[in-house]
Coordinates of C-alpha atoms and ligand atoms in Angstrom, one line a residue:
M141 CA 0.0 0.0 0.0
V142 CA 2.9 2.3 0.6
D143 CA 6.6 2.4 -0.6
L144 CA 8.6 3.8 2.2
Q145 CA 11.8 2.2 1.0
G146 CA 11.6 3.9 -2.4
Q147 CA 11.0 7.3 -0.7
Y148 CA 13.9 6.8 1.8
A149 CA 16.3 6.0 -1.0
K150 CA 15.7 9.4 -2.5
I151 CA 16.4 11.3 0.8
K152 CA 19.0 9.0 2.3
A153 CA 21.9 11.4 1.6
V154 CA 20.2 14.0 3.8
V155 CA 18.6 11.8 6.4
D156 CA 21.6 9.5 7.3
P157 CA 24.1 12.3 8.2
S158 CA 21.5 14.1 10.3
I159 CA 20.7 10.9 12.2
Q160 CA 24.4 10.5 12.7
E161 CA 24.6 14.0 14.0
V162 CA 22.0 13.3 16.7
M163 CA 24.0 10.1 17.7
D164 CA 27.2 12.1 18.0
S165 CA 25.5 14.9 20.0
A166 CA 23.7 12.5 22.3
A167 CA 20.9 15.0 22.6
F168 CA 18.2 12.4 22.0
I169 CA 15.3 14.0 23.8
N170 CA 14.1 17.6 23.6
G171 CA 17.3 18.7 21.9
P172 CA 17.7 21.6 19.5
K173 CA 16.7 19.3 16.5
V174 CA 13.2 18.9 18.0
H175 CA 12.9 22.7 18.5
K176 CA 14.1 23.3 14.9
F177 CA 11.5 21.0 13.5
Q178 CA 8.8 22.5 15.6
K179 CA 9.6 26.0 14.3
N180 CA 9.7 24.8 10.7
L181 CA 6.3 23.1 11.1
E182 CA 4.8 26.2 12.7
D183 CA 6.0 28.2 9.6
Y184 CA 4.8 25.6 7.2
L185 CA 1.3 25.3 8.7
G186 CA 0.9 29.0 9.6
V187 CA 0.0 28.1 13.1
K188 CA 1.4 29.8 16.2
H189 CA 2.3 26.8 18.3
V190 CA 3.3 23.2 17.5
I191 CA 3.9 21.0 20.5
P192 CA 5.6 17.7 19.4
C193 CA 4.6 14.5 21.3
A194 CA 5.0 10.8 21.1
N195 CA 2.2 9.8 18.6
G196 CA -1.1 10.9 17.1
T197 CA -3.3 9.2 19.7
D198 CA -1.4 11.0 22.5
A199 CA -1.8 14.2 20.6
L200 CA -5.6 13.9 20.6
Q201 CA -5.7 12.9 24.2
I202 CA -3.5 15.8 25.3
A203 CA -5.5 18.3 23.2
M204 CA -8.6 17.2 25.1
M205 CA -6.8 17.3 28.5
G206 CA -5.6 20.8 27.6
L207 CA -9.1 22.1 27.0
G208 CA -10.0 20.9 30.5
L209 CA -12.8 18.6 29.3
E210 CA -14.3 16.7 32.2
P211 CA -15.9 13.3 32.7
G212 CA -19.5 13.3 31.4
D213 CA -18.8 16.1 28.8
E214 CA -20.1 14.9 25.4
V215 CA -17.7 15.0 22.4
I216 CA -19.1 14.5 18.9
T217 CA -17.1 12.7 16.3
A218 CA -17.4 10.6 13.2
D219 CA -18.6 7.0 13.2
F220 CA -16.4 6.4 10.2
T221 CA -12.7 6.9 11.2
F222 CA -9.8 5.2 12.9
A223 CA -10.6 4.1 16.4
A224 CA -8.0 6.4 18.0
T225 CA -10.3 9.3 17.7
V226 CA -13.1 7.7 19.9
E227 CA -10.6 5.8 22.1
V228 CA -9.1 8.8 23.8
I229 CA -12.6 10.4 24.4
A230 CA -13.6 7.2 26.2
L231 CA -10.2 6.9 28.0
L232 CA -10.7 10.4 29.5
R233 CA -14.2 9.3 30.7
L234 CA -15.7 11.8 28.4
T235 CA -18.8 10.7 26.5
P236 CA -18.2 9.9 22.8
V237 CA -21.2 10.8 20.6
L238 CA -20.7 9.1 17.2
V239 CA -22.5 10.6 14.2
D240 CA -22.8 9.6 10.5
V241 CA -20.7 10.9 7.7
D242 CA -21.3 12.3 4.2
P243 CA -21.4 9.6 1.5
V244 CA -19.4 11.7 -1.0
T245 CA -16.6 13.2 1.1
F246 CA -16.6 10.5 3.9
N247 CA -16.3 13.4 6.4
I248 CA -18.5 14.1 9.4
D249 CA -22.1 15.0 8.4
I250 CA -23.0 18.6 9.5
A251 CA -26.7 17.9 9.9
A252 CA -25.8 14.9 12.1
I253 CA -23.6 17.0 14.3
E254 CA -26.4 19.6 14.8
K255 CA -28.9 16.9 15.6
A256 CA -26.5 15.4 18.3
I257 CA -25.8 18.6 20.2
T258 CA -27.1 18.6 23.7
P259 CA -26.5 20.9 26.7
K260 CA -23.7 18.5 27.7
T261 CA -21.9 18.8 24.4
K262 CA -18.4 20.4 24.8
A263 CA -16.5 19.6 21.7
I264 CA -16.6 18.4 18.1
V265 CA -13.8 16.4 16.6
P266 CA -13.8 16.5 12.8
V267 CA -11.4 14.1 11.1
H268 CA -9.9 15.2 7.7
L269 CA -10.5 11.6 6.6
F270 CA -8.3 10.1 3.9
G271 CA -6.7 13.5 3.5
L272 CA -9.7 15.6 2.5
A273 CA -10.4 18.8 4.5
A274 CA -13.7 18.6 6.5
D275 CA -16.2 21.4 6.1
M276 CA -14.5 23.6 8.6
D277 CA -16.2 27.0 8.1
T278 CA -19.6 25.4 8.8
I279 CA -18.2 23.4 11.7
M280 CA -16.6 26.5 13.3
Q281 CA -19.9 28.4 12.9
L282 CA -21.8 25.6 14.5
A283 CA -19.3 25.5 17.4
K284 CA -19.5 29.2 17.9
K285 CA -23.2 29.2 18.0
H286 CA -23.2 26.4 20.7
N287 CA -20.1 27.5 22.5
L288 CA -18.1 24.3 21.7
Y289 CA -14.5 23.5 21.1
V290 CA -13.3 22.2 17.8
I291 CA -10.4 19.6 17.9
E292 CA -9.2 18.8 14.4
D293 CA -7.9 15.2 14.0
N294 CA -5.4 16.0 11.2
A295 CA -3.6 12.7 11.3
Q296 CA -4.5 12.0 7.7
G297 CA -4.7 15.5 6.4
I298 CA -1.3 17.2 6.9
G299 CA -0.5 19.7 4.2
A300 CA -4.1 20.0 2.9
N301 CA -5.4 23.5 2.3
Y302 CA -9.0 24.3 3.4
T303 CA -10.6 26.9 1.2
H304 CA -12.8 29.2 3.2
T305 CA -16.1 30.6 1.8
D306 CA -14.3 33.9 1.1
G307 CA -11.7 32.1 -1.0
S308 CA -8.8 32.4 1.4
K309 CA -6.9 29.3 2.4
T310 CA -5.7 27.8 5.7
K311 CA -3.9 24.6 6.3
T312 CA -5.9 21.9 8.0
G313 CA -5.0 21.8 11.7
A314 CA -4.7 25.6 11.9
I315 CA -8.4 26.2 11.9
G316 CA -10.0 24.7 15.0
H317 CA -9.2 25.6 18.6
V318 CA -6.6 22.8 18.7
A319 CA -5.5 20.0 16.4
S320 CA -3.6 16.8 16.5
T321 CA -1.5 14.9 14.0
S322 CA 0.4 11.7 13.7
F323 CA 3.9 11.1 12.2
F324 CA 3.4 7.3 12.0
P325 CA 5.6 6.1 9.1
S326 CA 2.8 5.6 6.6
K327 CA 1.1 9.0 7.2
N328 CA 1.7 11.8 4.7
L329 CA 4.5 13.2 6.8
G330 CA 5.8 10.1 8.5
C331 CA 8.9 9.5 10.6
Y332 CA 10.9 6.3 11.2
G333 CA 9.2 5.3 14.4
D334 CA 6.3 6.9 16.3
G335 CA 5.6 10.6 16.5
G336 CA 2.9 13.2 16.8
A337 CA 2.1 16.8 17.4
I338 CA -0.6 19.2 18.7
F339 CA -1.2 22.5 17.0
T340 CA -2.9 25.6 18.3
N341 CA -3.1 29.4 17.8
D342 CA -4.1 29.9 21.5
D343 CA -1.1 31.0 23.6
D344 CA -2.6 30.0 27.0
L345 CA -3.7 26.6 25.7
A346 CA -0.2 26.0 24.2
H347 CA 1.3 26.8 27.6
T348 CA -1.0 24.4 29.3
I349 CA -0.3 21.6 26.8
R350 CA 3.5 22.1 27.1
G351 CA 3.2 21.3 30.7
I352 CA 0.8 18.4 30.2
V353 CA 3.2 16.6 27.8
N354 CA 5.9 16.8 30.5
H355 CA 4.3 15.3 33.6
G356 CA 2.3 18.5 34.3
M357 CA 5.5 20.4 35.1
Y358 CA 5.7 24.2 34.4
K359 CA 8.6 24.5 36.8
R360 CA 11.1 21.7 37.3
Y361 CA 9.7 19.2 39.8
H362 CA 6.6 21.2 40.5
H363 CA 3.6 19.2 39.2
D364 CA 0.7 21.6 38.9
V365 CA -1.6 19.4 36.9
V366 CA -1.8 15.6 36.1
G367 CA 0.1 15.2 32.9
V368 CA 1.6 12.5 30.8
N369 CA 5.0 11.7 29.3
S370 CA 4.8 12.2 25.6
R371 CA 7.7 13.4 23.6
L372 CA 9.1 13.3 20.1
D373 CA 12.8 12.2 20.0
S374 CA 15.5 14.0 18.1
I375 CA 16.1 11.2 15.6
Q376 CA 12.4 11.4 14.5
A377 CA 12.7 15.2 14.4
V378 CA 15.6 15.2 11.9
V379 CA 13.8 12.7 9.7
L380 CA 10.6 14.9 9.8
D381 CA 12.6 18.0 9.1
A382 CA 14.2 16.5 6.1
K383 CA 10.8 15.3 4.8
L384 CA 8.9 18.5 5.6
V385 CA 10.8 20.2 2.8
Y386 CA 9.2 17.7 0.4
L387 CA 5.7 17.5 1.9
D388 CA 4.1 19.7 -0.8
A389 CA 5.8 17.7 -3.5
Y390 CA 4.8 14.4 -1.8
N391 CA 1.2 15.5 -1.6
A392 CA 1.3 16.6 -5.2
A393 CA 2.6 13.2 -6.2
R394 CA -0.3 11.6 -4.3
R395 CA -2.8 13.9 -6.0
S396 CA -1.3 13.1 -9.4
A397 CA -1.6 9.4 -8.8
A398 CA -5.2 9.9 -7.6
Q399 CA -6.0 11.8 -10.8
K400 CA -4.7 9.0 -12.9
Y401 CA -6.7 6.4 -11.0
S402 CA -9.9 8.4 -11.4
E403 CA -9.3 9.1 -15.0
A404 CA -9.0 5.4 -15.7
F405 CA -12.3 4.7 -13.8
K406 CA -14.3 7.4 -15.6
G407 CA -17.5 6.1 -17.1
Y408 CA -17.6 3.0 -14.9
S409 CA -20.9 3.4 -13.0
H410 CA -20.0 0.6 -10.6
I411 CA -17.1 2.6 -9.2
M412 CA -17.5 5.9 -7.4
T413 CA -14.1 7.6 -7.3
P414 CA -13.2 9.9 -4.4
S415 CA -14.2 13.5 -4.7
G416 CA -14.2 16.6 -2.6
K417 CA -16.3 19.6 -1.8
T418 CA -19.1 20.5 -4.3
E419 CA -17.1 23.8 -5.0
C420 CA -14.4 21.5 -6.5
K421 CA -17.0 20.0 -8.9
G422 CA -16.0 16.5 -7.8
I423 CA -12.5 16.8 -9.2
C424 CA -10.8 17.4 -6.0
N425 CA -7.8 15.5 -7.2
T426 CA -6.7 18.7 -9.0
C427 CA -7.2 20.9 -5.9
D428 CA -5.1 21.1 -2.8
C429 CA -8.0 20.5 -0.3
H430 CA -7.2 16.7 -0.7
V431 CA -3.8 15.2 0.1
F432 CA -5.0 11.6 -0.5
H433 CA -3.7 9.8 2.5
Q434 CA -5.9 7.1 1.1
Y435 CA -7.4 6.7 -2.4
T436 CA -10.7 5.1 -1.6
L437 CA -13.3 3.8 -4.0
T438 CA -17.0 3.1 -3.2
L439 CA -18.2 0.1 -5.1
K440 CA -21.8 -0.2 -6.4
G441 CA -23.2 -3.6 -7.1
I442 CA -19.8 -5.3 -7.0
D443 CA -18.8 -8.2 -4.6
R444 CA -16.0 -6.5 -2.7
D445 CA -14.6 -9.7 -1.2
A446 CA -14.3 -11.2 -4.7
L447 CA -12.5 -8.0 -6.0
V448 CA -10.1 -8.2 -3.0
Q449 CA -9.3 -11.8 -3.9
H450 CA -8.8 -10.9 -7.6
L451 CA -6.4 -8.1 -6.6
Q452 CA -4.5 -10.4 -4.2
A453 CA -4.2 -13.0 -6.9
N454 CA -2.6 -10.3 -9.1
N455 CA -0.2 -9.3 -6.2
I456 CA -1.9 -5.9 -5.8
P457 CA -2.3 -4.8 -2.2
C458 CA -5.5 -3.1 -1.1
G459 CA -7.1 -2.2 2.2
V460 CA -10.6 -1.7 3.7
Y461 CA -10.6 1.4 5.8
Y462 CA -12.8 0.9 7.8
P463 CA -14.6 -2.4 7.9
I464 CA -16.7 -1.9 11.1
P465 CA -18.5 1.3 12.1
L466 CA -17.2 2.6 15.5
H467 CA -20.7 2.5 17.0
K468 CA -20.8 -1.3 16.4
Q469 CA -17.4 -1.9 18.0
K470 CA -17.7 -3.8 21.3
A471 CA -15.7 -1.1 23.2
Y472 CA -17.9 1.8 21.9
E473 CA -21.4 0.4 21.7
D474 CA -24.0 2.5 23.4
E475 CA -27.7 1.7 23.7
R476 CA -28.5 5.3 22.7
Y477 CA -27.4 4.7 19.2
I478 CA -30.1 4.1 16.6
E479 CA -29.2 2.2 13.4
S480 CA -31.2 4.6 11.2
D481 CA -28.8 7.4 12.2
F482 CA -25.9 5.5 10.6
T483 CA -27.1 4.6 7.2
V484 CA -24.1 6.1 5.4
T485 CA -21.4 4.5 7.5
N486 CA -23.3 1.2 7.6
Q487 CA -23.2 1.2 3.8
L488 CA -19.6 2.5 3.4
V489 CA -18.1 -0.2 5.6
K490 CA -19.5 -2.8 3.1
S491 CA -18.5 -1.0 -0.1
V492 CA -15.2 1.0 0.3
I493 CA -11.9 -0.2 -0.9
S494 CA -8.6 1.7 -0.8
L495 CA -5.9 1.2 -3.5
P496 CA -2.1 1.6 -3.1
M497 CA -1.3 5.3 -2.5
H498 CA 2.1 6.7 -1.9
T499 CA 4.7 9.1 -3.3
E500 CA 6.5 6.6 -5.5
L501 CA 3.6 5.2 -7.6
E502 CA 4.7 4.8 -11.2
D503 CA 2.4 5.2 -14.2
D504 CA 2.8 1.5 -15.2
Q505 CA 1.8 0.4 -11.7
I506 CA -1.3 2.6 -11.8
E507 CA -2.1 1.2 -15.3
F508 CA -1.7 -2.4 -14.1
I509 CA -3.9 -1.7 -11.0
T510 CA -6.7 0.0 -12.8
K511 CA -6.7 -2.5 -15.7
T512 CA -6.9 -5.4 -13.2
I513 CA -9.9 -3.8 -11.5
I514 CA -11.6 -2.9 -14.8
D515 CA -11.1 -6.4 -16.1
F516 CA -12.8 -7.7 -12.9
I517 CA -15.8 -5.4 -13.4
D518 CA -16.2 -6.2 -17.1
N519 CA -16.4 -9.9 -16.1
N520 CA -18.4 -9.7 -12.9
A521 CA -20.7 -6.6 -12.9
Ligands
PLP857 C1 -3.2 7.4 12.5 C2 -4.3 8.0 13.1 C3 -4.4 8.4 14.5 C4 -3.4 7.9 15.5 O1 -2.1 8.2 15.2 P1 -0.9 7.3 16.0 O2 0.3 8.1 15.7 O3 -0.9 6.0 15.3 O4 -1.2 7.2 17.4 C5 -5.5 9.1 14.9 N1 -6.5 9.5 14.1 C6 -6.5 9.1 12.8 C7 -7.6 9.6 12.0 C8 -5.4 8.4 12.3 O5 -5.4 8.1 11.0

């Protein structure tokens, strides 16, 4: 699904000496390299504060701790996302409220958010799923109206530009009150181990969070709040710094691959190719609101299991993100949920399939993959 070796080969000459430098300096934790990456990422995103941490799941948890959310507070998020999003809500004894998503963008459904808001609601967590910016202007308006926090889960969307209704652009993760991201190796900006970060434009919140990531310390050995230990190490920071320079080019390569996939599937009514906001007229692969963390098709009237088998038989990797709605997961079931509120997610889990997507896809690989799928459809649909 990803080709991290091919990508590494191209940046080895930069990455290897910088890793060696960290080894020689022995400044493994919180050294100048972490600070340098943090500053560079702040500049890239146009956000005031980046607080590096150990992984994307911690980042979400710490963001919620920083906002002072308390047990019983309701947090609305999407039913169709990676489990980390709902996991940290539950872990903090907050109440997760899962809602349905939009069938075209796969992102959280605005009407469903509105319907789920109660006097106990304290926050909304939109996920820029598969790399497509969620409808942030509408979400921010809704949050303002109901006095809610917005926590962007930007683990899949780093580098995407959200276009506001006035035409101006902001990077995803720099719009909500706070945001989280992951530097897991397969993410769009991935390190060579685990890593994550929290973003915010709020000075006070940034200060609070800097203490939380470091055992609640604002002064050495004075623990003012209950914190955690969550840090990015210097080796990961130099890898990320080297890759940050290429992030826009990496995302452009993903978009270009996505465009070629979609072009090949044009006219096949059994395949719905990914698209974006209506403003983009369904060709979001040409616009920078999508960074294609995943390239995900929705199948119509095709046996997905059989297609997966056909792809496997041809040595083509594929993935199903995600096969089970979160509201049906044992850990997150809740008797308040009504199936008719999740018609989109319940359908998507049965019909989505993600194709190989990375920065090193060659035209002949894309051709082979699309031809293999089209052959299957011609013979089975
Ligand atoms: C990857 C991911 C996370 C978690 O990141 P880790 O670094 O693996 O902890 C959270 N949310 C979403 C949507 C993700 O894709």
